Amino acid sequence: MTTPTTHETSPVLPLPARLGYGAAVLGGVLAAASAAMSWTWTPDFPGDLTYYGSPAGLQWLALAGGLLTALLALAAAGLKGLRWLSPSGGHNGVLLAALGTMAVCWYAVAAIAVELNGLVNLDPGGWLAAAGSLLAVVGALGLPLDRRRTVRHPELHWGLYAALVVSVVLRVGFGQGWALHAVPPGIRPIFTENLWFFVALPLAIAGFRLWRLLDGWLRIGRIERPLPAARKLPAWAEILVVTAVFAVGLGVVEFGVSTEYGELFVGFLLLTAFGTAALLASGAIGRLRELTARNRAVTTGAAFAAAGAFPFTQGSETYVLIGTNILIFATVALGLNVVVGLAGLLDLGYVAFLGVGAYAAALVSGSQFSVFSGVHLPFPVAVLIGALAALVFGVVIGAPTLRLRGDYLAIVTLGFGEIFRIAMNNLDGRSGPSLTNGPNGIAAIPDVNLFGFDFGSAHDFAGLHLGKNGNYLLLMLVATAIVVTVFGRVANSRIGRAWVAIREDETAAEAMGINGFRVKLIAFALGATLAGLAGAVQAHVSGAISPDQYLFSSPTPPNSAFLLAAVILGGMGTISGPLVGAALLFLIPAKLEFLQSYQLLAFGVALILLMRFRPEGLIAGRRQQLEFHEAQLPAQAAPTDDVPTKAGA
């Protein structure tokens, strides 16, 4: 546990405890009540927030955030029946929930003012949401919070202030035109079309400075407290709780995927991030981990059942297709996690194995554009061929290169990825042998027909409609289950521990008798096989493949850069980490269209922030948390999907 010399429990604002609880609860209730009121008089704002008694769009988020804030405040106050929501006994969760509610409400008010040209367009509901959420934050700041005793920040370098001044001058100069005389005519459009950068940079510097001032004032910290022993529940009650949690999770995912406009999705991200942090600080997620650890089979079944129910909750095939693509991306990322997360091999050309599996399966699936158009093998056989082809390529590429380490291995794998793409482009019968139809790729891949079930047609089951994309989502869910099972079994096996030993210190591992080359080759081959399996399914889901789908980096996932980012963002060495990271990296660009031109910039910034504030990833294993925060963690049970990430674990 964190020592009391570095942290303390005290309020930020000198308010009586009862007043703080009352303000937090009242503010949450007011923010939730504002959802039943009109926020603006005109339907021109996305979501049409003009109705009374009928929440829509961002109002649903205000309702959820307000209720969560009020419930956490009542739980922290010790109200009977709600203590399970705040088992840690701390109040930081109340503050985080209030900040999330405030972020959503004030973001909505700002968006209305900007898009409709002025605060005059706000109705009473909008003002109530802003005032109520602010009141909740003030009340939470008056509660005893876990805080650091001192905060030390190094002084900002003078170069940052110089960059701020230069950016402002250049923005004015390029905007008025007089600074363009110093720029060669050929590159002037680069500056005139990206004037936003000269505004964003000063704002970022000013925001960073403001954050440091707030951090020095609030001094919010984290004291890890062992959770008190929970009351023993009957087995049926624990199963019911796990099922209910996954049902709520399905509803949250369904809401996020089906958001129809960017403003709503931004609000969803804000509330989800703060809400998750609030439940983590309150100890509710820690208690849930204990529950799922005792019911691992039920947890796994509930997770896949919730994912399988997703297509039945959607009224649009577009959103189901997004879910299918997320599963494809997540499955490939989990395969890469074997290579990067467990064995510690930096593979920058991993997407090529996805392409090998896709091309191998497409060639024998009966497409009229395949050179083997007369060959139409059953789908399971085509998938097996795709996985085996990727396995062969993994061994062939890995055998001569895995004696390299670090950056040298990364460069070789990057070269392999580019060689694959160029080779697929050239195997068109003109630049090389006729095999892949060149840059046109292989189109018209027939739909899967498995045991008489046509995946290309819609089906109805007991009044439930399942479209084509829903069929393929369930098929991809089976592939994901296979990859998850393989990863979990192998990671906890003898070879999995050998991978971790190689990752931590290859020289020491070899000194202990581990054949480093053989172990790394097995990891490389297994990762390639899992990618080939996912690629074979992807070829049938998309119905067409081409070389430009398998790049190192591009605005559209999956590609090698995004796959690596998904593993790092989610948490290396875990099962759920890459799944969550892949879902976020696919969903955010799909929902925020304005990011598509700046995806790599945005994800680069996200990675920098993540490495600064959570280097172990969004969902980290117990051992990774110990590696980065050993002095802050109490002894408690490991998460259910934790796999060995430290030698000898």
C-alpha atoms as one frame of an Amber mdcrd trajectory, in Angstrom:
protein
   0.000   0.000   0.000   1.153   3.529  -0.670   2.914   4.943   2.351   1.150
   7.773   4.230   4.198  10.001   3.819   3.479  10.469   0.127  -0.335  10.540
   0.158  -3.085  11.874   2.344  -6.873  11.818   2.493  -8.287  15.341   2.553
 -10.852  17.492   0.690  -9.831  20.012  -1.949 -12.557  22.451  -0.871 -13.161
  23.031   2.860 -16.780  21.863   2.936 -18.590  19.895   5.637 -18.830  16.243
   4.647 -22.629  16.236   4.648 -22.730  19.294   2.427 -20.292  17.641   0.019
 -22.380  14.470  -0.173 -25.573  16.491  -0.592 -24.126  18.663  -3.358 -22.749
  15.646  -5.237 -26.050  13.777  -5.027 -28.156  16.835  -5.883 -25.896  17.784
  -8.788 -26.086  14.255 -10.214 -29.877  14.213  -9.869 -30.200  17.615 -11.569
 -27.962  16.543 -14.445 -30.016  13.373 -14.847 -33.299  15.308 -14.637 -32.161
  17.687 -17.385 -32.391  14.778 -19.826 -36.183  15.040 -19.583 -36.095  18.694
 -20.657 -35.391  20.496 -23.907 -31.747  21.513 -24.372 -32.227  23.659 -27.462
 -35.208  25.119 -29.292 -34.188  24.081 -32.797 -33.912  20.556 -34.267 -30.885
  21.642 -36.298 -28.500  20.248 -33.685 -27.789  16.532 -34.266 -30.055  14.282
 -32.249 -32.956  16.770 -31.970 -32.793  17.720 -28.281 -35.994  19.773 -28.386
 -38.421  17.380 -26.686 -39.640  17.250 -23.085 -39.921  13.834 -21.467 -38.137
  12.059 -24.326 -34.333  11.933 -23.943 -32.263  11.684 -27.101 -28.590  11.550
 -28.030 -26.381  13.365 -25.543 -29.252  13.593 -23.066 -29.038   9.835 -22.477
 -25.378  10.276 -21.559 -26.220  13.064 -19.108 -28.872  10.815 -17.569 -26.433
   7.919 -17.170 -23.615  10.110 -15.838 -25.877  11.915 -13.365 -27.310   8.685
 -11.975 -23.842   7.126 -11.659 -22.570  10.188  -9.777 -25.528  10.213  -7.383
 -25.327   6.465  -6.739 -21.568   6.523  -6.088 -21.993   9.469  -3.697 -24.737
   7.644  -1.783 -22.634   4.470  -1.718 -19.604   6.367  -0.415 -21.839   7.913
   2.273 -22.610   4.391   3.496 -26.221   4.055   2.356 -27.365   0.491   2.952
 -27.993  -1.460  -0.207 -25.440   0.500  -2.241 -22.207  -0.245  -0.372 -21.316
  -2.895  -2.981 -20.870  -0.045  -5.462 -18.008   1.496  -3.457 -16.227  -1.286
  -1.543 -12.899   0.571  -1.440 -14.306   3.239   0.879 -12.666   6.061  -1.096
 -14.301   9.084  -2.697 -12.196   9.509  -5.821 -14.766   7.525  -7.784 -17.410
  10.141  -6.976 -15.157  12.896  -8.293 -14.345  10.995 -11.501 -18.023  10.254
 -12.172 -18.903  13.916 -11.560 -16.112  15.033 -13.900 -17.392  12.649 -16.579
 -20.912  14.021 -16.252 -19.587  17.569 -16.378 -17.467  16.771 -19.435 -20.508
  15.425 -21.313 -22.855  18.258 -20.293 -20.415  21.089 -20.914 -19.277  19.519
 -24.175 -22.922  19.396 -25.296 -23.451  23.036 -24.311 -20.296  24.105 -26.140
 -21.252  22.087 -29.244 -24.711  23.666 -29.317 -23.219  27.146 -28.926 -20.653
  26.589 -31.684 -22.879  24.829 -34.210 -25.925  27.047 -33.663 -23.952  30.301
 -33.215 -24.409  31.289 -29.613 -25.539  30.334 -26.121 -28.843  32.004 -26.853
 -29.902  28.748 -28.505 -29.837  26.887 -25.175 -33.119  25.932 -23.533 -33.549
  25.471 -19.755 -32.514  21.804 -19.944 -29.091  22.710 -21.262 -28.501  25.274
 -18.533 -29.705  22.834 -15.869 -27.338  20.144 -17.157 -24.365  22.509 -17.001
 -25.262  23.865 -13.537 -26.105  20.445 -12.075 -22.906  18.801 -13.285 -20.830
  21.709 -11.958 -22.560  21.408  -8.578 -21.732  17.692  -8.496 -18.042  18.413
  -9.115 -17.977  21.076  -6.375 -19.597  18.652  -3.948 -17.145  15.879  -4.842
 -14.200  18.237  -4.272 -15.522  18.780  -0.748 -15.257  15.062   0.087 -12.131
  13.413   1.582 -10.093  12.458  -1.491  -6.909  10.464  -1.951  -4.323  13.150
  -2.681  -0.567  13.491  -3.004   1.110  15.575  -0.349   3.379  17.303  -2.829
   3.442  17.695  -6.606   6.696  18.552  -8.307   6.743  19.518 -11.952   9.899
  20.645 -13.749   9.757  24.108 -15.216   8.596  24.313 -18.810  11.423  24.808
 -21.262  11.627  28.284 -22.741  11.437  26.675 -26.176   7.774  25.835 -25.613
   6.932  29.473 -25.003   8.973  30.434 -28.073   7.053  27.866 -30.138   3.784
  29.340 -28.862   4.750  32.858 -29.943   6.062  31.707 -33.328   2.883  29.698
 -33.982   0.677  32.708 -33.269   2.775  34.949 -35.511   2.743  32.412 -38.350
  -1.013  31.912 -38.019  -1.596  35.628 -38.400   0.990  35.921 -41.161  -0.305
  33.029 -43.264  -3.883  34.095 -42.669  -3.220  37.624 -43.897  -0.824  36.484
 -46.610   2.276  38.549 -45.802   4.206  35.552 -44.401   3.673  33.542 -47.605
   6.304  35.635 -49.408   8.982  33.764 -47.463   7.645  30.360 -48.564   8.426
  28.789 -51.979   5.292  28.761 -54.171   5.365  24.988 -54.572   4.801  24.264
 -50.897   2.540  27.186 -49.989  -0.629  25.019 -50.049   0.843  22.899 -47.260
   0.717  25.923 -44.960  -2.470  27.576 -46.203  -4.468  24.342 -45.999  -3.252
  23.461 -42.502  -3.653  26.722 -40.620  -5.376  24.734 -37.860  -1.960  23.468
 -36.757  -0.785  26.964 -35.828  -3.866  27.282 -33.622  -3.753  23.764 -32.191
  -0.114  24.004 -31.093  -0.565  27.103 -28.860  -3.778  25.624 -27.480  -1.966
  22.378 -26.659   0.843  24.238 -24.898  -1.625  26.402 -22.987  -3.702  23.334
 -22.099  -0.615  21.538 -20.833   0.271  24.514 -18.676  -3.295  24.714 -17.338
  -3.281  20.993 -16.551  -0.099  21.376 -14.524  -1.628  24.230 -12.551  -4.774
  22.190 -11.856  -2.705  19.143 -10.948  -0.713  21.196  -8.484  -3.933  22.497
  -6.902  -5.954  19.281  -6.826  -3.049  16.891  -6.106  -5.364  13.952  -6.846
  -3.568  10.673  -6.236  -4.380   7.046  -5.704  -4.154   4.997  -2.530  -4.644
   1.317  -3.218  -6.649  -0.271  -0.431  -7.208  -4.017  -0.051 -10.908  -4.638
  -0.595 -12.729  -5.911   2.488 -13.984  -9.473   2.364 -17.216  -9.661   0.412
 -20.300 -11.422   1.688 -20.485 -14.908   0.235 -23.251 -15.201  -2.338 -24.933
 -18.404  -3.515 -23.535 -19.805  -6.757 -26.726 -18.957  -8.650 -26.572 -15.351
  -7.437 -22.963 -14.950  -8.590 -23.881 -16.345 -12.005 -26.807 -13.930 -12.164
 -24.553 -10.982 -11.323 -21.994 -11.932 -13.996 -24.773 -12.320 -16.558 -26.258
  -8.943 -15.632 -22.870  -7.229 -15.933 -22.335  -8.583 -19.442 -25.884  -7.613
 -20.385 -25.117  -4.042 -19.322 -21.824  -4.226 -21.218 -23.685  -5.348 -24.337
 -25.979  -2.348 -24.001 -23.021   0.026 -23.669 -21.281  -1.460 -26.723 -24.512
  -1.387 -28.721 -24.995   2.291 -27.876 -21.430   3.159 -28.856 -21.460   1.271
 -32.150 -24.858   2.620 -33.206 -24.069   6.294 -32.562 -25.026   8.162 -35.719
 -23.008  11.376 -35.448 -19.645  12.509 -34.160 -20.897  14.704 -31.301 -22.681
  11.784 -29.676 -19.699   9.451 -30.063 -17.324  11.987 -28.496 -19.692  12.286
 -25.543 -19.884   8.505 -25.329 -16.082   8.239 -25.198 -15.873  10.905 -22.492
 -18.466   9.286 -20.249 -17.125   5.768 -20.834 -13.572   6.793 -19.938 -14.531
   8.696 -16.781 -17.157   6.132 -15.780 -14.718   3.246 -16.057 -12.120   5.175
 -14.047 -14.764   5.982 -11.409 -15.803   2.341 -10.991 -12.149   1.328 -10.841
 -11.427   3.898  -8.118 -14.524   2.904  -6.146 -13.434  -0.736  -6.105 -16.476
  -2.023  -8.009 -14.360  -3.361 -10.877 -11.953  -4.990  -8.418 -14.896  -6.738
  -6.751 -16.139  -7.847 -10.172 -12.705  -9.314 -10.944 -12.918 -11.427  -7.804
 -16.351 -12.614  -8.862 -15.311 -13.516 -12.403 -12.178 -15.269 -11.110 -14.410
 -17.658  -9.168 -16.671 -18.210 -12.189 -14.305 -18.257 -15.152 -16.362 -20.661
 -17.251 -19.519 -18.597 -16.724 -17.614 -15.391 -17.484 -16.238 -16.738 -20.756
 -19.627 -18.070 -21.792 -21.371 -14.810 -20.903 -18.811 -12.782 -22.875 -19.287
 -14.821 -26.046 -23.048 -14.949 -25.548 -23.166 -11.147 -25.312 -21.059 -10.838
 -28.470 -23.304 -13.360 -30.238 -26.404 -11.402 -29.247 -25.019  -8.174 -30.719
 -26.336  -8.635 -34.312 -29.845  -9.248 -32.966 -29.813  -5.841 -31.212 -29.027
  -3.868 -34.367 -31.516  -2.502 -36.848 -28.873  -1.673 -39.444 -26.536  -4.050
 -41.233 -23.938  -1.258 -41.321 -23.346  -1.459 -37.579 -23.218  -5.256 -37.688
 -20.520  -5.011 -40.376 -18.552  -2.691 -38.082 -18.796  -5.335 -35.360 -17.596
  -8.028 -37.766 -14.601  -5.951 -38.842 -13.765  -5.239 -35.205 -13.669  -8.977
 -34.521 -11.374  -9.534 -37.510  -9.051  -6.755 -36.377  -9.128  -7.953 -32.761
  -8.402 -11.569 -33.708  -5.362 -10.606 -35.758  -4.158  -8.310 -32.953  -4.417
 -11.198 -30.502  -2.264 -13.298 -32.833   0.315 -10.511 -32.928   0.194 -10.464
 -29.136   1.816 -13.902 -29.170   4.794 -12.509 -31.056   5.081  -9.087 -29.418
   3.401  -9.465 -26.027   4.734 -12.857 -25.010   7.927 -13.471 -26.986   8.977
  -9.802 -27.220   9.667  -9.918 -30.986   8.960  -6.622 -32.736   7.166  -7.617
 -35.966   6.388  -4.684 -38.288   5.167  -6.807 -41.195   2.597  -8.950 -39.420
  -0.262  -7.927 -41.705   1.467  -9.868 -44.505   0.547 -13.141 -42.783  -3.068
 -11.990 -42.780  -2.722 -11.468 -46.528  -1.111 -14.880 -47.061  -4.063 -16.598
 -45.395  -6.575 -14.475 -47.305  -4.982 -15.110 -50.713  -4.485 -18.837 -50.078
  -8.135 -19.277 -49.097  -9.430 -17.065 -51.924  -7.517 -19.023 -54.569  -9.308
 -22.278 -53.687 -12.776 -20.894 -52.885 -14.209 -20.925 -56.393 -13.854 -17.260
 -57.371 -14.073 -16.690 -61.131 -11.110 -14.296 -60.813  -8.864 -16.977 -59.301
  -6.384 -18.820 -61.514  -7.854 -21.951 -59.935 -11.442 -20.922 -60.684 -12.450
 -24.541 -61.151 -11.392 -25.395 -57.598 -14.050 -24.766 -54.946 -13.036 -26.417
 -51.710 -15.297 -26.478 -48.642 -14.871 -23.520 -46.331 -13.162 -25.448 -43.466
 -10.613 -26.820 -45.912  -9.984 -23.337 -47.385  -9.440 -21.948 -43.872  -7.048
 -24.778 -43.066  -5.106 -24.078 -46.276  -4.894 -20.386 -45.411  -3.597 -21.140
 -41.901  -1.057 -23.683 -43.184   0.165 -21.326 -45.924   0.748 -18.615 -43.304
   2.509 -21.179 -41.091   4.879 -22.114 -43.937   5.647 -18.467 -44.646   6.203
 -17.845 -40.949   8.762 -20.638 -40.734  10.442 -19.684 -44.019  10.753 -16.032
 -43.010  11.534 -16.700 -39.353  14.222 -19.365 -39.770  16.879 -17.099 -41.325
  15.901 -13.891 -39.511  15.105 -14.758 -35.894  18.787 -14.885 -34.991  18.568
 -11.088 -35.226  17.413  -8.998 -32.302  15.718  -5.691 -31.649  15.715  -3.075
 -34.375  17.376  -5.385 -36.891  14.572  -7.920 -36.616  11.981  -5.126 -36.905
  13.588  -3.881 -40.137  13.611  -7.385 -41.641   9.929  -7.977 -40.819   9.049
  -4.575 -42.233  10.829  -5.556 -45.448   8.907  -8.844 -45.583   5.606  -6.990
 -45.340   6.514  -4.733 -48.252   7.891  -7.653 -50.301   4.600  -9.488 -49.880
   2.543  -6.529 -51.083   4.816  -5.887 -54.078   4.867  -9.575 -54.981   1.071
  -9.765 -54.940   0.984  -6.744 -57.237   3.420  -8.308 -59.698   1.959 -11.827
 -59.915  -0.457 -10.718 -62.640   0.811 -12.652 -65.674   2.702  -9.657 -67.086
   5.268  -8.600 -64.467   5.465 -12.162 -63.163   3.617 -15.474 -63.109  -0.166
 -15.351 -63.240  -1.373 -16.120 -59.712  -2.983 -13.205 -57.858  -4.521 -11.069
 -60.632  -2.112  -8.260 -59.706  -3.435  -5.007 -58.276  -7.012  -5.984 -59.167
  -6.878  -8.764 -56.608  -9.376 -11.599 -56.331 -13.010 -10.499 -56.362 -16.364
 -12.291 -56.256 -15.305 -14.731 -53.538 -18.400 -16.898 -52.982 -20.292 -16.716
 -49.733 -19.693 -19.441 -47.209 -22.088 -22.398 -47.288 -21.510 -24.567 -44.251
 -23.621 -27.677 -43.670 -26.375 -26.252 -45.854 -26.411 -22.882 -44.063 -25.925
 -20.040 -46.558 -24.043 -17.192 -44.881 -24.867 -14.856 -47.769 -28.619 -14.913
 -47.124 -30.734 -13.498 -44.319 -32.331 -15.900 -41.861 -35.082 -15.672 -39.276
 -34.986 -17.574 -35.981 -37.962 -17.482 -33.621 -38.888 -14.008 -34.794 -35.298
 -12.738 -34.734 -33.758 -11.514 -37.997 -30.145 -12.290 -38.849 -28.728 -10.667
 -41.986 -25.648 -11.508 -44.029 -23.296  -9.452 -41.882 -24.763 -11.031 -38.765
 -24.018 -14.471 -40.147 -20.405 -13.556 -40.713 -20.149 -11.909 -37.286 -21.121
 -15.209 -35.673 -18.663 -17.040 -37.927 -15.891 -14.612 -36.976 -16.869 -15.036
 -33.335 -16.077 -18.746 -33.655 -12.673 -17.894 -35.144 -12.060 -15.435 -32.293
 -12.972 -18.102 -29.750 -10.443 -20.478 -31.329  -7.682 -17.856 -31.219  -8.522
 -16.886 -27.625  -8.442 -20.541 -26.569  -5.114 -21.168 -28.283  -3.591 -18.013
 -26.813  -4.792 -18.751 -23.290  -3.609 -22.364 -23.351  -0.236 -21.646 -24.892
   0.500 -18.608 -22.739   0.122 -20.646 -19.555   2.091 -23.606 -20.888   5.770
 -24.405 -20.589   6.496 -22.907 -24.016   4.599 -19.750 -23.026   6.784 -19.257
 -19.992   9.827 -19.823 -22.154   8.614 -17.023 -24.452   8.300 -14.686 -21.490
  11.789 -15.638 -20.302  13.179 -14.874 -23.765  11.355 -11.555 -23.801  12.689
 -10.453 -20.434  16.311 -11.522 -20.970  17.270 -13.793 -23.853  20.836 -14.282
 -22.663  19.752 -15.345 -19.181  17.064 -17.625 -20.622  19.556 -19.388 -22.858
  21.914 -19.752 -19.916  19.092 -21.588 -18.120  18.838 -24.113 -20.947  16.134
 -22.579 -23.177  16.779 -22.915 -26.915  16.132 -19.302 -27.824  16.047 -19.748
 -31.587  13.634 -22.691 -31.484  11.321 -20.983 -28.988  11.201 -17.763 -31.011
  10.547 -19.686 -34.224   7.597 -21.436 -32.601   6.170 -18.071 -31.517   6.656
 -16.624 -34.979   5.037 -19.652 -36.624   2.074 -19.728 -34.228   1.459 -15.999
 -34.646   1.560 -16.393 -38.431  -0.866 -19.339 -38.278  -3.416 -17.397 -36.221
  -3.161 -14.462 -38.632  -3.612 -16.810 -41.600  -6.735 -18.284 -40.017  -8.223
 -14.811 -39.530  -7.215 -13.822 -43.077  -9.008 -16.831 -44.579 -12.220 -15.794
 -42.822 -11.690 -12.142 -43.748 -11.478 -13.006 -47.456 -14.958 -14.531 -47.348
 -16.392 -11.738 -45.188 -15.204  -8.948 -47.511 -15.812 -10.942 -50.710 -12.741
  -9.428 -52.383  -9.064  -8.951 -51.577  -6.310  -6.858 -53.142  -2.675  -6.040
 -52.287  -3.460  -2.502 -51.120  -5.342  -3.939 -48.123  -2.093  -5.179 -46.557
   0.037  -2.100 -45.930   2.329  -1.139 -43.091   0.234   1.952 -42.417  -2.925
   3.336 -43.970  -6.062   5.177 -42.816  -8.011   1.905 -42.848  -7.233  -0.966
 -40.458  -6.061  -3.639 -40.289  -2.468  -2.775 -41.092   0.777  -3.492 -39.282
   0.988  -0.115 -37.544  -2.583  -0.296 -36.241  -2.174  -3.907 -35.133   0.934
  -3.045 -33.132  -0.824  -0.003 -31.667  -3.793  -2.176 -30.650  -1.520  -4.549
 -28.727   0.339  -1.730 -26.978  -2.770   0.348 -26.230  -4.744  -2.593 -24.916
  -2.008  -4.217 -22.875   0.673  -6.648 -23.993   0.502 -10.222 -22.791  -3.221
 -10.229 -21.885  -6.226 -11.615 -23.719  -8.739  -8.820 -23.294  -6.202  -6.003
 -23.804  -5.637  -6.411 -27.575  -9.365  -7.058 -28.048 -10.253  -3.745 -26.411
  -7.396  -1.891 -28.119  -8.408  -3.204 -31.544 -12.057  -2.300 -30.947 -11.139
   1.278 -30.012  -8.710   1.751 -32.899 -11.264   0.507 -35.416 -14.344   2.166
 -33.959 -12.963   5.642 -33.302 -11.873   6.363 -36.911 -15.114   4.839 -38.204
 -17.156   7.215 -36.033 -15.015  10.347 -36.179 -14.636  10.922 -39.897 -12.647
  14.118 -39.463  -9.787  12.055 -37.978  -9.285   9.971 -41.091  -6.663  12.306
 -42.544  -4.835  12.559 -39.232  -5.206   9.070 -37.783  -1.506   8.370 -37.366
  -1.003  11.786 -35.740  -3.876  11.175 -33.324  -2.758   7.669 -32.433   0.822
   8.843 -32.006  -0.379  11.411 -29.480  -2.530   8.742 -27.805   0.441   6.408
 -27.496   2.596   9.170 -26.001  -0.072   9.989 -23.417  -0.615   6.321 -22.661
   3.086   5.668 -22.156   3.202   8.647 -19.821   0.138   7.896 -17.686  -0.440
   4.149 -18.127   2.610   2.440 -19.617   1.209  -1.036 -18.904  -1.760  -0.492
 -21.273  -5.494  -0.018 -20.785  -6.017  -3.560 -19.489  -2.841  -4.759 -17.861
  -2.014  -8.033 -16.201  -1.127  -8.184 -12.528   2.542  -8.755 -13.254   2.721
  -5.772 -15.592   1.179  -3.570 -12.915   3.785  -4.786 -10.463   6.508  -3.984
 -12.971   5.452  -0.344 -13.305   3.718   0.356  -9.974   5.121  -2.210  -7.573
   5.144   0.132  -4.597   1.482   1.097  -5.032  -0.248  -2.270  -5.382  -1.614
  -4.361  -2.522  -1.607  -8.137  -2.591  -4.783  -9.400  -4.247  -5.970 -11.939
  -6.778  -4.799 -11.628 -10.369  -7.277 -10.707 -13.150  -8.909 -13.626 -14.890
  -7.125 -13.100 -18.191  -3.711 -12.438 -16.717  -1.003 -14.469 -18.413   2.659
 -14.713 -17.454   4.657 -11.686 -18.469   7.646 -12.098 -16.229  10.283 -14.775
 -16.294   9.730 -17.511 -13.781   6.185 -16.319 -12.974
